[in-house]
Coordinates of C-alpha atoms and ligand atoms in Angstrom, one line a residue:
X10 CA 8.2 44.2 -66.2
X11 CA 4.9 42.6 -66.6
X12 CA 3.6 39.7 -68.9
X13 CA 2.7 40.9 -72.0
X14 CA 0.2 38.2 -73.6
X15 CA 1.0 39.0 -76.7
X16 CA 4.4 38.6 -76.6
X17 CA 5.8 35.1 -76.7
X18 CA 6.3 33.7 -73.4
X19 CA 9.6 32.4 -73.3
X20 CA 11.1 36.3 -74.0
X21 CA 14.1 36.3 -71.8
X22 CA 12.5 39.2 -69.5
X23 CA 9.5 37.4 -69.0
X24 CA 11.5 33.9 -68.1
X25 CA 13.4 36.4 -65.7
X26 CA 9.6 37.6 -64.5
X27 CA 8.1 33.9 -63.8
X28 CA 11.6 32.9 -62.1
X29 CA 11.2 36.0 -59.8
X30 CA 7.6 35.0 -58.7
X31 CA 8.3 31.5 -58.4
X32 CA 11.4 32.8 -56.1
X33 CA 9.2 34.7 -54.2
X34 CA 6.1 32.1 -53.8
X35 CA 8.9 29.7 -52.7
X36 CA 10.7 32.3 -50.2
X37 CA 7.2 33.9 -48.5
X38 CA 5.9 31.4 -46.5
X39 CA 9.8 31.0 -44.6
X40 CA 8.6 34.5 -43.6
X41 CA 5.5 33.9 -42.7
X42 CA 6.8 31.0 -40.3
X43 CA 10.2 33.1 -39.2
X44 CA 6.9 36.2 -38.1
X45 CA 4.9 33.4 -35.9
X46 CA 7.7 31.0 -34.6
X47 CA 9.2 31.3 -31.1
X48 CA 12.7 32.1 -31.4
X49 CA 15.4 30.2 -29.6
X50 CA 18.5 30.2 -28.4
X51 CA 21.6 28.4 -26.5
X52 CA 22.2 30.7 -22.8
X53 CA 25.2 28.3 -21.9
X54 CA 25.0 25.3 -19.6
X55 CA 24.5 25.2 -15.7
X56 CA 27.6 23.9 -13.4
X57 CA 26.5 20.0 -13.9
X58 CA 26.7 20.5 -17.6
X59 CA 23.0 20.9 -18.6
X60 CA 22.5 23.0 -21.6
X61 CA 19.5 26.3 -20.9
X62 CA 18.1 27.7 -23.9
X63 CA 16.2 31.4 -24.1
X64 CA 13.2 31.6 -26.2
X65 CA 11.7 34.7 -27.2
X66 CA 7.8 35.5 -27.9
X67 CA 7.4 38.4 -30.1
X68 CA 4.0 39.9 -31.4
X69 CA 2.5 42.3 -33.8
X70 CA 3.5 45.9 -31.5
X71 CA 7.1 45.3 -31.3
X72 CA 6.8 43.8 -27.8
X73 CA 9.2 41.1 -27.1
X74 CA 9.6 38.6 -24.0
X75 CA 12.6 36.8 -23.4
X76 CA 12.3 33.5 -20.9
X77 CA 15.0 31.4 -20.3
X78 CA 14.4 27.4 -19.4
X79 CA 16.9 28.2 -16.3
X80 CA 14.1 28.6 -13.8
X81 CA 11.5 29.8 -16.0
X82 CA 13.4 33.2 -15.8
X83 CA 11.7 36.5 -17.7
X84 CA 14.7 37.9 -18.6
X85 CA 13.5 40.6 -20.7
X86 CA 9.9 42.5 -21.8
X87 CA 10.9 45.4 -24.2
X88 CA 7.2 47.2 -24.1
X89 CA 6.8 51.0 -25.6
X90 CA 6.1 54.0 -24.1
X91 CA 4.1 56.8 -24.8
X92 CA 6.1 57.9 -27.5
X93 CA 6.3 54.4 -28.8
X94 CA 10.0 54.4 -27.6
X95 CA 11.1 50.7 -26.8
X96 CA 12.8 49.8 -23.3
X97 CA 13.6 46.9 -21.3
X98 CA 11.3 46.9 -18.4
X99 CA 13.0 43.8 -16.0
X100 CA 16.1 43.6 -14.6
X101 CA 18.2 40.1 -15.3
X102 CA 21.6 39.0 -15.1
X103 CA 23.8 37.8 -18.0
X104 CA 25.0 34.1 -17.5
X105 CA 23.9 31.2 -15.9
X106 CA 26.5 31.2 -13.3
X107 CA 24.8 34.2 -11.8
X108 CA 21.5 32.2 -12.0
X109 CA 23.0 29.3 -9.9
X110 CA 24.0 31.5 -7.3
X111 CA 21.7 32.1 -3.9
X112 CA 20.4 35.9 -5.2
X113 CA 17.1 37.9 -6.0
X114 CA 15.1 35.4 -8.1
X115 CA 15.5 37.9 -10.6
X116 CA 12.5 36.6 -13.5
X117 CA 11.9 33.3 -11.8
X118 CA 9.4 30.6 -11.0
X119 CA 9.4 30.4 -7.7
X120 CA 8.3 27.2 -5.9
X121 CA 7.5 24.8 -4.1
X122 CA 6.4 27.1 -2.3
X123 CA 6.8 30.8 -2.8
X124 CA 7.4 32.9 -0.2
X125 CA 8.5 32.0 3.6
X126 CA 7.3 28.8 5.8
X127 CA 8.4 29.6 9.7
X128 CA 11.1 27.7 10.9
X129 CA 11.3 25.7 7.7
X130 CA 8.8 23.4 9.5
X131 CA 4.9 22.2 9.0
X132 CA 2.2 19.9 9.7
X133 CA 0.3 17.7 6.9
X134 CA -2.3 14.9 7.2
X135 CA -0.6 14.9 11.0
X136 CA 2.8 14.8 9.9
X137 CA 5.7 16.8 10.4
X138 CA 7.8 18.0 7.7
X139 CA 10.8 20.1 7.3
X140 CA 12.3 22.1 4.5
X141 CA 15.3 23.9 4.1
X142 CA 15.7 27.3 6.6
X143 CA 17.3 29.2 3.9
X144 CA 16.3 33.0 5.0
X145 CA 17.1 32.8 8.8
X146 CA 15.1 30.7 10.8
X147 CA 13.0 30.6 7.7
X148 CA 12.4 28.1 4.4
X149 CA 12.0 30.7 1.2
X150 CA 11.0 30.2 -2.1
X151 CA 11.2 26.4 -2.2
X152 CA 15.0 26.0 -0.3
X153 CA 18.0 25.9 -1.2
X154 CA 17.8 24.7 -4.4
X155 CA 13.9 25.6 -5.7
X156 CA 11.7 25.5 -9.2
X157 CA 14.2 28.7 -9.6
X158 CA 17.1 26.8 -10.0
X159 CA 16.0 24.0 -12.0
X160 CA 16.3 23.1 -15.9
X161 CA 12.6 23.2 -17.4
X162 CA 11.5 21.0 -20.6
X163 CA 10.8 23.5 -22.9
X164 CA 7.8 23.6 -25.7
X165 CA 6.8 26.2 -28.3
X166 CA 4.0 27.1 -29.9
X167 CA 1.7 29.5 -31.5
X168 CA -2.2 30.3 -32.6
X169 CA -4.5 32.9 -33.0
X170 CA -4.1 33.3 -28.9
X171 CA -0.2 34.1 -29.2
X172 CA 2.9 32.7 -29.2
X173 CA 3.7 30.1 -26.3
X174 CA 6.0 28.8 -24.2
X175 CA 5.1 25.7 -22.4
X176 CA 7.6 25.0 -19.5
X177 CA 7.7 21.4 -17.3
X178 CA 9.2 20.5 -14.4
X179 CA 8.6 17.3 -12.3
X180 CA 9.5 17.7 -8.9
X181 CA 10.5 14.7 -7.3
X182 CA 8.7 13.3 -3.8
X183 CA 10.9 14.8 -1.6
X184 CA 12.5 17.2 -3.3
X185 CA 13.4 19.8 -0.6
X186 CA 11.6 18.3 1.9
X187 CA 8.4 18.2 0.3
X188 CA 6.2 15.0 -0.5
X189 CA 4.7 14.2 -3.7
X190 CA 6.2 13.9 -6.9
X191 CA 4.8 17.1 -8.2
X192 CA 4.2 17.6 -12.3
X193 CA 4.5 21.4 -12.9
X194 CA 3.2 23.1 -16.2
X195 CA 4.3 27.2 -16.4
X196 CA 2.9 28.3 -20.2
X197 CA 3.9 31.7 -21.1
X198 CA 1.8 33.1 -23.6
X199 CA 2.5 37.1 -25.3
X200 CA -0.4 38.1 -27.4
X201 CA -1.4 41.1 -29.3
X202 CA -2.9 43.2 -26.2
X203 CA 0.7 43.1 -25.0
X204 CA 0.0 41.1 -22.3
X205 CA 2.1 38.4 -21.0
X206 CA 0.1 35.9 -18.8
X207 CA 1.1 32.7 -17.4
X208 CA -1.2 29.5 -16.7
X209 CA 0.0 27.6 -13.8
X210 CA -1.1 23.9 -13.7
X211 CA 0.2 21.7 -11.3
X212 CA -0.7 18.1 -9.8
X213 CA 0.6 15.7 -7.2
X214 CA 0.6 11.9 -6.2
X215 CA 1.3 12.3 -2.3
X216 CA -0.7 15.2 -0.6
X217 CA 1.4 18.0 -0.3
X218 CA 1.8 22.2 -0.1
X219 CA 2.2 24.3 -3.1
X220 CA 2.5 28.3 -3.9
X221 CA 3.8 29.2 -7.1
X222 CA 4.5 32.9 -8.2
X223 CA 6.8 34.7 -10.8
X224 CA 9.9 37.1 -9.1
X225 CA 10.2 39.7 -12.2
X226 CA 11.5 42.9 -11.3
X227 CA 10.3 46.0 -13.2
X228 CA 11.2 49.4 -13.5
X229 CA 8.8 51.3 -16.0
X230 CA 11.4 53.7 -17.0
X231 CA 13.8 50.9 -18.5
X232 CA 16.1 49.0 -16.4
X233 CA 19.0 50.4 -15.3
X234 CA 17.5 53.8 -15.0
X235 CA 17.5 54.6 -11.6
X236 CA 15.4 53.5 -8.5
X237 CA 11.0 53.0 -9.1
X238 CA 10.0 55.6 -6.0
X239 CA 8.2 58.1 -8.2
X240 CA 6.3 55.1 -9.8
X241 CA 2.4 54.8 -8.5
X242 CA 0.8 52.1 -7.5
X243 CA -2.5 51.0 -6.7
X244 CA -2.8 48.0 -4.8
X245 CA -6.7 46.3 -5.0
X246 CA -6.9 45.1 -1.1
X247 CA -8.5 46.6 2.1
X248 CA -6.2 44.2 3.9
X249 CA -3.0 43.1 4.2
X250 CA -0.8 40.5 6.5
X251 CA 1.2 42.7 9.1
X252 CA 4.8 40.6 9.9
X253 CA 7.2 39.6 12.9
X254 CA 10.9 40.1 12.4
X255 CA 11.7 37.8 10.3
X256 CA 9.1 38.5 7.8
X257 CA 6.8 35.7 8.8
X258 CA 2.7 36.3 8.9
X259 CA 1.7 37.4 12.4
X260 CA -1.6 35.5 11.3
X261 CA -3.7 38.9 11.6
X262 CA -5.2 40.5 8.5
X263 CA -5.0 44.2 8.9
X264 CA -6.9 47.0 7.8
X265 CA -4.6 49.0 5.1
X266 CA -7.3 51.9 6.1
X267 CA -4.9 54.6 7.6
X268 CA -1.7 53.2 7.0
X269 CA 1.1 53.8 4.6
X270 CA -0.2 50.2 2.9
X271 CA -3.1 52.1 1.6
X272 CA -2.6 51.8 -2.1
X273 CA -6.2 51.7 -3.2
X274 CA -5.9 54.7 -5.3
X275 CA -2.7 55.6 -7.2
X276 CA -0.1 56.3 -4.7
X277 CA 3.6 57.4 -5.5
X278 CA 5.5 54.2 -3.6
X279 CA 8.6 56.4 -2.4
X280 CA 5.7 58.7 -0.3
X281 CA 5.5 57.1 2.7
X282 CA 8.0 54.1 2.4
X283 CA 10.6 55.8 4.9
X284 CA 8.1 56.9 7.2
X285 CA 8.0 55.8 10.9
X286 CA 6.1 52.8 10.8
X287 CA 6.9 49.8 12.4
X288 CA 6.0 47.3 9.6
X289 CA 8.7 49.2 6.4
X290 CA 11.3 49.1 9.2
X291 CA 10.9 45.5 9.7
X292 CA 11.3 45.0 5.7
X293 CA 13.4 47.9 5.3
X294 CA 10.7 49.1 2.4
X295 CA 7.5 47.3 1.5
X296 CA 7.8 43.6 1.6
X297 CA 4.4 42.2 2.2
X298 CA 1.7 40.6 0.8
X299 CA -1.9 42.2 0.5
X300 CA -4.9 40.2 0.7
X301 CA -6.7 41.2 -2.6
X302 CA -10.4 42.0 -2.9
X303 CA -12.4 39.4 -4.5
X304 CA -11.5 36.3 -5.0
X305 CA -11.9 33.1 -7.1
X306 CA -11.5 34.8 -10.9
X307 CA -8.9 36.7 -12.5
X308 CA -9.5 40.1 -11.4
X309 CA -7.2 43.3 -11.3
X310 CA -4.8 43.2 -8.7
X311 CA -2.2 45.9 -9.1
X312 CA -1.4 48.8 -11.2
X313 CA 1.5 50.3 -11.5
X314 CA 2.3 53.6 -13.8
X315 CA 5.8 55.7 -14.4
X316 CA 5.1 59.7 -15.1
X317 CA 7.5 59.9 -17.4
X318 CA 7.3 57.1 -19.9
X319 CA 3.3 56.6 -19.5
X320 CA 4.2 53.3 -18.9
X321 CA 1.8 51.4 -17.4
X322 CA 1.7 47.4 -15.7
X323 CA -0.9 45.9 -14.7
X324 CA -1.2 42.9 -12.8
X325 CA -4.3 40.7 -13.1
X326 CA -4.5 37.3 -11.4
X327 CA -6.7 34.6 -9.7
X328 CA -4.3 34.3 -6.4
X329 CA -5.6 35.6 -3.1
X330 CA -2.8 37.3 -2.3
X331 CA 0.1 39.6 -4.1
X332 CA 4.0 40.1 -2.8
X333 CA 4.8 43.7 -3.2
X334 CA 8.4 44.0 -3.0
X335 CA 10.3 47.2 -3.7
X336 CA 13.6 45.6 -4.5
X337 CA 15.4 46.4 -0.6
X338 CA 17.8 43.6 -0.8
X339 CA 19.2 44.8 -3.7
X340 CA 22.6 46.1 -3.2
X341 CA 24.7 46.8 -5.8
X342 CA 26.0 43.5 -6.0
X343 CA 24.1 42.4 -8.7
X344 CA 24.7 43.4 -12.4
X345 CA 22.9 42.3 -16.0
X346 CA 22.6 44.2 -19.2
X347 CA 25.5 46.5 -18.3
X348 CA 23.5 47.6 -15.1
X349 CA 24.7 47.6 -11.5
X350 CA 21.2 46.7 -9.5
X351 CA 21.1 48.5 -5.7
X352 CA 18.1 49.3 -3.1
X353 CA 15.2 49.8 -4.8
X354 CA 15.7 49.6 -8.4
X355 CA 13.3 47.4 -9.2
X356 CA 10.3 46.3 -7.6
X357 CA 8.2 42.5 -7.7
X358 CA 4.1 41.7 -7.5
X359 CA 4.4 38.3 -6.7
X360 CA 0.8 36.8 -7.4
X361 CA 0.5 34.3 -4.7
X362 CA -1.1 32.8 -1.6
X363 CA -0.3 33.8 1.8
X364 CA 3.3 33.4 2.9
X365 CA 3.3 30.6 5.9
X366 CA -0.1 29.2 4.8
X367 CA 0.0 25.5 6.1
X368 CA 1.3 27.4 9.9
X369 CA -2.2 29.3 9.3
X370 CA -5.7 27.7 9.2
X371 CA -7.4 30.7 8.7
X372 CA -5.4 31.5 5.6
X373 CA -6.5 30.2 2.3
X374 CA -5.1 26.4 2.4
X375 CA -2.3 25.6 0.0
X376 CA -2.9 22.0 0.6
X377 CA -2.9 20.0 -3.1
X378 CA -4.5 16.8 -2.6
X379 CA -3.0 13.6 -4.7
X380 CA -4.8 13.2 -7.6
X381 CA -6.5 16.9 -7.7
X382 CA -5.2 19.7 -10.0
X383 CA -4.7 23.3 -9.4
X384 CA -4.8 25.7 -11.8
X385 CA -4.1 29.6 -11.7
X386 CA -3.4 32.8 -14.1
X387 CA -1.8 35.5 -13.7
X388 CA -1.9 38.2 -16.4
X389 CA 1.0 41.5 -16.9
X390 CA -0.8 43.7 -19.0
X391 CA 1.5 46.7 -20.7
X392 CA -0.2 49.9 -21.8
X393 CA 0.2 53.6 -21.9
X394 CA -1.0 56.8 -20.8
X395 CA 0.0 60.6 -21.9
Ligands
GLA29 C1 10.8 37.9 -1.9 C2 10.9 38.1 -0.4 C3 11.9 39.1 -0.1 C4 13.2 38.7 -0.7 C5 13.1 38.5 -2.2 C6 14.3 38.0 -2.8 O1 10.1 39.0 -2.5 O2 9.6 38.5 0.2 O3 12.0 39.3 1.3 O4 13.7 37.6 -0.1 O5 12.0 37.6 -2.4 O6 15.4 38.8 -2.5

């Protein structure tokens, strides 16, 4: 009922009226907080007893982005699709016991250095260093114990930009094998384009190597629902780095032009991944990195799009290079959110610089000086077609 001015105000209906309101004045801006705050939650502790919490970023399409402080893991993006369905489009596993395990990276940070260094073994300011050979004869993704298996400090936030995660991690000098106490800043931030980017900001006291990336595994349709080889991609690079047996750089930056690495226009990935070519038989599938046109800003790297869903990824970033990985470890062993994972159900673009960098002067240098401070973005950008 509304106030009637010519009644007397202190009615018993209108005393219920002005209670209601004030009720309501008091109880709306807990809502308005609850819609822009980052929510957060306990994920269990890690073996030495340190507690990992998951935030999730939320925004104004229903998209929602779970990370966990546990190696900076994405553990989930629910995106639409076309018909405005919801799905989880990353595969993750359910405890942090899985996390602690050697395994795919599912989600993570991945760092010191991303990707593989040969023989766990290189040269800086005319030293020698070595680092963990954790892949064969190789180090990979930062050793045996990298930026994917540490606890992160953990800070939220939101603005007209999004809602944020800002992630820490100070990296001791000599962590691994690698000099330079190393500060490391990872901020996640979802906004209302349903993007998800992350600002990478990193600086160093002792000169040392650095190559950071993110190790989600998508599958478009939802994970869990089957293998991504009728996905397309398009990968924006004439060139890519051709590898030895072990996955290492040969050094040589080869023409995609005629090969089944051509992505440059929309190709289904299961076309030509089986096809007698000496390169997928050494990775058993793609597992290479493309050198990416242009260079210096964030330009448009990779797209991705599932037929059936119209979903559509894609991946922006200012790296040089970008890890396509089509999930050919996987094996079965691995299980999250009441999916078992095998070959190929998932697949990675790991924004990056060249695997092997500081064993290749005529690769991009990776080299972060003491005292400078590098910076890079990568954005995933989730749309639809019909
Ligand atoms: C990267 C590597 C792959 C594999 C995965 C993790 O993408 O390039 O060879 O090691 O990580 O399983």
């Amino acid at each position: 009922m509304f106030y009637n001015a010519a009644e007397p105000i202190f009615r018993s209906e209108n005393l219920m009226y002005l209670v209601k309101v004030v009720l309501l004045l008091a109880i709306l801006p807990s809502f308005a907080i609850a819609a822009f705050s980052v929510d957060k939650q306990s994920f269990g502790k890690t073996d030495d007893g340190k507690e990992v919490f998951l935030y999730t970023l939320k925004n104004a399409h229903g998209m929602e982005v779970v990370i966990s402080t546990f190696g900076g893991d994405v553990m989930s993006i629910k995106v639409p699709d076309k018909a405005g369905k919801i799905a989880d489009v990353t595969l993750a596993f359910d405890n942090v016991a899985d996390y602690e395990k050697p395994g795919p990276y599912f989600g993570a940070i991945v760092g010191r250095y991303a990707n593989r260094i040969a023989n766990g073994s290189f040269k800086l300011d005319g030293k020698e260093y070595h680092v963990p050979q954790n892949d064969g004869p190789n180090a990979l993704h930062g050793g045996n114990k990298g930026f994917d298996k540490r606890v992160w400090d953990a800070k939220q936030s939101s603005d007209a930009s999004g809602q944020h995660l800002h992630l820490h991690y100070l990296s001791k000098d000599g962590e691994e094998g690698f000099p330079g106490n190393l500060n490391v800043d990872v901020t996640y931030t979802l906004n209302d384009k349903n993007e998800l980017e992350l600002h990478y900001v990193a600086t160093t006291d002792k000169d040392t190597v650095l190559n950071l990336s993110n190790h989600t595994y998508f599958n478009l349709k939802g994970q869990g629902q089957g293998n991504i080889l009728d996905h397309k991609i398009m990968i924006n690079a004439d060139r890519f780095t051709p590898v030895d047996a072990t996955l290492i750089p040969t050094g040589v930056l080869q023409p995609v032009e005629g090969t089944p690495f051509d992505f440059r226009k929309l190709t289904v990935i299961g076309a030509r991944i089986d096809d007698d070519n000496e390169q997928l038989k050494l990775a058993h599938g793609y597992d290479h990195n493309w050198v990416l046109n242009g260079g210096g800003k964030v330009r448009l790297a990779a797209k991705v799009v599932e037929p059936t869903t119209g979903r559509v990824l894609e991946v922006l970033t200012d790296q040089p290079g970008l890890q396509f990985y089509t999930g050919n470890f996987l094996n079965g062993s691995a299980k999250g959110k009441g999916s078992v994972y095998n070959k190929r159900d998932g697949f990675c673009l790991e924004t990056q610089h060249f695997p092997d960098s500081p064993n290749h002067p005529n690769f991009p240098t990776t080299e972060l000086k003491a005292g400078e401070k590098f910076q890079s973005t990568t954005i995933f950008r989730f749309t639809t077609e019909k």
